[in-house]
Amino acid sequence: MKNSIGLLLTEVQEFLCSEVNRVFAAIVILCILVCYGQVRTEKEIKKVYNYNVKAKKELLTEINTNRDKIHFRYFNLSRSLEEINNVKIDTKNGKLEK
């Protein structure tokens, strides 16, 4: 086993003696690192996007459930405006009706 590892290291050393082979090895290693970084970045972006979509859905459902719980008749402070201008103000939708 030691002999085969030593032989492998000798072959690698001989391969890297040439400048062209060193540049080739550096380019291959750089390409592998760039691809690995890109894959990790894409996974992180997908994870964050899925988290944002999930949070947005939860927020919208919570807003809709809370909207149904609010009694808007307690917030109707515009009775005098309705009487003065002879209009109907819908406090839930914010619309004016004559």
PDB file of C-alpha atoms in Angstrom:
ATOM      1  CA  MET A   1       0.000   0.000   0.000  1.00  0.00           C
ATOM      2  CA  LYS A   2       2.825   2.398   0.880  1.00  0.00           C
ATOM      3  CA  ASN A   3       4.488   1.640  -2.422  1.00  0.00           C
ATOM      4  CA  SER A   4       1.375   2.527  -4.440  1.00  0.00           C
ATOM      5  CA  ILE A   5       0.909   5.821  -2.570  1.00  0.00           C
ATOM      6  CA  GLY A   6       4.558   6.671  -3.133  1.00  0.00           C
ATOM      7  CA  LEU A   7       4.211   5.803  -6.802  1.00  0.00           C
ATOM      8  CA  LEU A   8       1.118   8.004  -7.073  1.00  0.00           C
ATOM      9  CA  LEU A   9       2.905  10.935  -5.435  1.00  0.00           C
ATOM     10  CA  THR A  10       5.857  10.480  -7.775  1.00  0.00           C
ATOM     11  CA  GLU A  11       3.548  10.513 -10.800  1.00  0.00           C
ATOM     12  CA  VAL A  12       1.811  13.655  -9.540  1.00  0.00           C
ATOM     13  CA  GLN A  13       5.139  15.351  -8.963  1.00  0.00           C
ATOM     14  CA  GLU A  14       6.288  14.493 -12.481  1.00  0.00           C
ATOM     15  CA  PHE A  15       2.990  15.735 -13.911  1.00  0.00           C
ATOM     16  CA  LEU A  16       3.298  19.075 -12.113  1.00  0.00           C
ATOM     17  CA  CYS A  17       6.886  19.659 -13.228  1.00  0.00           C
ATOM     18  CA  SER A  18       5.662  21.142 -16.491  1.00  0.00           C
ATOM     19  CA  GLU A  19       4.282  24.691 -16.310  1.00  0.00           C
ATOM     20  CA  VAL A  20       1.475  23.875 -18.743  1.00  0.00           C
ATOM     21  CA  ASN A  21       0.341  20.987 -16.574  1.00  0.00           C
ATOM     22  CA  ARG A  22       0.376  23.195 -13.452  1.00  0.00           C
ATOM     23  CA  VAL A  23      -1.781  25.815 -15.164  1.00  0.00           C
ATOM     24  CA  PHE A  24      -4.149  23.097 -16.371  1.00  0.00           C
ATOM     25  CA  ALA A  25      -4.449  21.662 -12.848  1.00  0.00           C
ATOM     26  CA  ALA A  26      -5.040  25.141 -11.393  1.00  0.00           C
ATOM     27  CA  ILE A  27      -7.769  25.862 -13.950  1.00  0.00           C
ATOM     28  CA  VAL A  28      -9.497  22.548 -13.250  1.00  0.00           C
ATOM     29  CA  ILE A  29      -9.405  23.172  -9.489  1.00  0.00           C
ATOM     30  CA  LEU A  30     -10.702  26.721  -9.985  1.00  0.00           C
ATOM     31  CA  CYS A  31     -13.574  25.494 -12.171  1.00  0.00           C
ATOM     32  CA  ILE A  32     -14.524  22.894  -9.576  1.00  0.00           C
ATOM     33  CA  LEU A  33     -14.538  25.539  -6.816  1.00  0.00           C
ATOM     34  CA  VAL A  34     -16.639  27.960  -8.891  1.00  0.00           C
ATOM     35  CA  CYS A  35     -19.190  25.252  -9.724  1.00  0.00           C
ATOM     36  CA  TYR A  36     -19.386  24.202  -6.082  1.00  0.00           C
ATOM     37  CA  GLY A  37     -19.932  27.813  -4.983  1.00  0.00           C
ATOM     38  CA  GLN A  38     -22.626  28.308  -7.593  1.00  0.00           C
ATOM     39  CA  VAL A  39     -24.511  25.202  -6.491  1.00  0.00           C
ATOM     40  CA  ARG A  40     -24.354  26.274  -2.837  1.00  0.00           C
ATOM     41  CA  THR A  41     -25.529  29.787  -3.725  1.00  0.00           C
ATOM     42  CA  GLU A  42     -28.466  28.479  -5.768  1.00  0.00           C
ATOM     43  CA  LYS A  43     -29.526  26.201  -2.916  1.00  0.00           C
ATOM     44  CA  GLU A  44     -29.396  29.095  -0.457  1.00  0.00           C
ATOM     45  CA  ILE A  45     -31.387  31.358  -2.793  1.00  0.00           C
ATOM     46  CA  LYS A  46     -34.060  28.679  -3.242  1.00  0.00           C
ATOM     47  CA  LYS A  47     -34.248  28.146   0.512  1.00  0.00           C
ATOM     48  CA  VAL A  48     -34.652  31.875   1.202  1.00  0.00           C
ATOM     49  CA  TYR A  49     -37.228  32.248  -1.593  1.00  0.00           C
ATOM     50  CA  ASN A  50     -39.286  29.328  -0.286  1.00  0.00           C
ATOM     51  CA  TYR A  51     -39.105  30.797   3.226  1.00  0.00           C
ATOM     52  CA  ASN A  52     -40.318  34.185   1.939  1.00  0.00           C
ATOM     53  CA  VAL A  53     -43.193  32.610  -0.013  1.00  0.00           C
ATOM     54  CA  LYS A  54     -44.233  30.586   3.021  1.00  0.00           C
ATOM     55  CA  ALA A  55     -44.035  33.629   5.311  1.00  0.00           C
ATOM     56  CA  LYS A  56     -46.085  35.706   2.867  1.00  0.00           C
ATOM     57  CA  LYS A  57     -48.817  33.054   2.709  1.00  0.00           C
ATOM     58  CA  GLU A  58     -48.927  32.814   6.501  1.00  0.00           C
ATOM     59  CA  LEU A  59     -49.103  36.595   6.806  1.00  0.00           C
ATOM     60  CA  LEU A  60     -51.962  36.862   4.319  1.00  0.00           C
ATOM     61  CA  THR A  61     -53.976  34.161   6.076  1.00  0.00           C
ATOM     62  CA  GLU A  62     -53.380  35.871   9.418  1.00  0.00           C
ATOM     63  CA  ILE A  63     -54.476  39.230   8.008  1.00  0.00           C
ATOM     64  CA  ASN A  64     -57.646  37.693   6.593  1.00  0.00           C
ATOM     65  CA  THR A  65     -58.509  35.934   9.859  1.00  0.00           C
ATOM     66  CA  ASN A  66     -57.876  39.100  11.877  1.00  0.00           C
ATOM     67  CA  ARG A  67     -59.944  41.193   9.470  1.00  0.00           C
ATOM     68  CA  ASP A  68     -62.921  38.951  10.148  1.00  0.00           C
ATOM     69  CA  LYS A  69     -62.449  39.307  13.919  1.00  0.00           C
ATOM     70  CA  ILE A  70     -62.486  43.133  13.943  1.00  0.00           C
ATOM     71  CA  HIS A  71     -65.851  44.727  14.630  1.00  0.00           C
ATOM     72  CA  PHE A  72     -65.733  47.853  12.516  1.00  0.00           C
ATOM     73  CA  ARG A  73     -68.833  49.304  14.099  1.00  0.00           C
ATOM     74  CA  TYR A  74     -66.700  50.288  17.115  1.00  0.00           C
ATOM     75  CA  PHE A  75     -64.445  52.372  14.892  1.00  0.00           C
ATOM     76  CA  ASN A  76     -67.235  54.335  13.240  1.00  0.00           C
ATOM     77  CA  LEU A  77     -66.273  57.840  14.367  1.00  0.00           C
ATOM     78  CA  SER A  78     -67.669  59.470  11.257  1.00  0.00           C
ATOM     79  CA  ARG A  79     -71.351  59.697  12.194  1.00  0.00           C
ATOM     80  CA  SER A  80     -71.268  63.474  12.250  1.00  0.00           C
ATOM     81  CA  LEU A  81     -69.730  63.579   8.771  1.00  0.00           C
ATOM     82  CA  GLU A  82     -72.435  61.228   7.536  1.00  0.00           C
ATOM     83  CA  GLU A  83     -75.122  63.466   8.968  1.00  0.00           C
ATOM     84  CA  ILE A  84     -73.566  66.750   7.789  1.00  0.00           C
ATOM     85  CA  ASN A  85     -72.754  65.691   4.221  1.00  0.00           C
ATOM     86  CA  ASN A  86     -75.693  63.313   3.858  1.00  0.00           C
ATOM     87  CA  VAL A  87     -73.489  60.418   2.741  1.00  0.00           C
ATOM     88  CA  LYS A  88     -72.920  56.871   3.923  1.00  0.00           C
ATOM     89  CA  ILE A  89     -69.326  55.998   4.814  1.00  0.00           C
ATOM     90  CA  ASP A  90     -68.484  52.316   4.820  1.00  0.00           C
ATOM     91  CA  THR A  91     -65.767  51.979   7.476  1.00  0.00           C
ATOM     92  CA  LYS A  92     -64.875  48.450   6.460  1.00  0.00           C
ATOM     93  CA  ASN A  93     -64.125  49.171   2.797  1.00  0.00           C
ATOM     94  CA  GLY A  94     -63.577  52.944   2.994  1.00  0.00           C
ATOM     95  CA  LYS A  95     -66.164  53.753   0.305  1.00  0.00           C
ATOM     96  CA  LEU A  96     -68.495  56.737   0.144  1.00  0.00           C
ATOM     97  CA  GLU A  97     -72.105  56.239  -0.908  1.00  0.00           C
ATOM     98  CA  LYS A  98     -74.799  58.847  -1.403  1.00  0.00           C
TER      99      LYS A  98
END
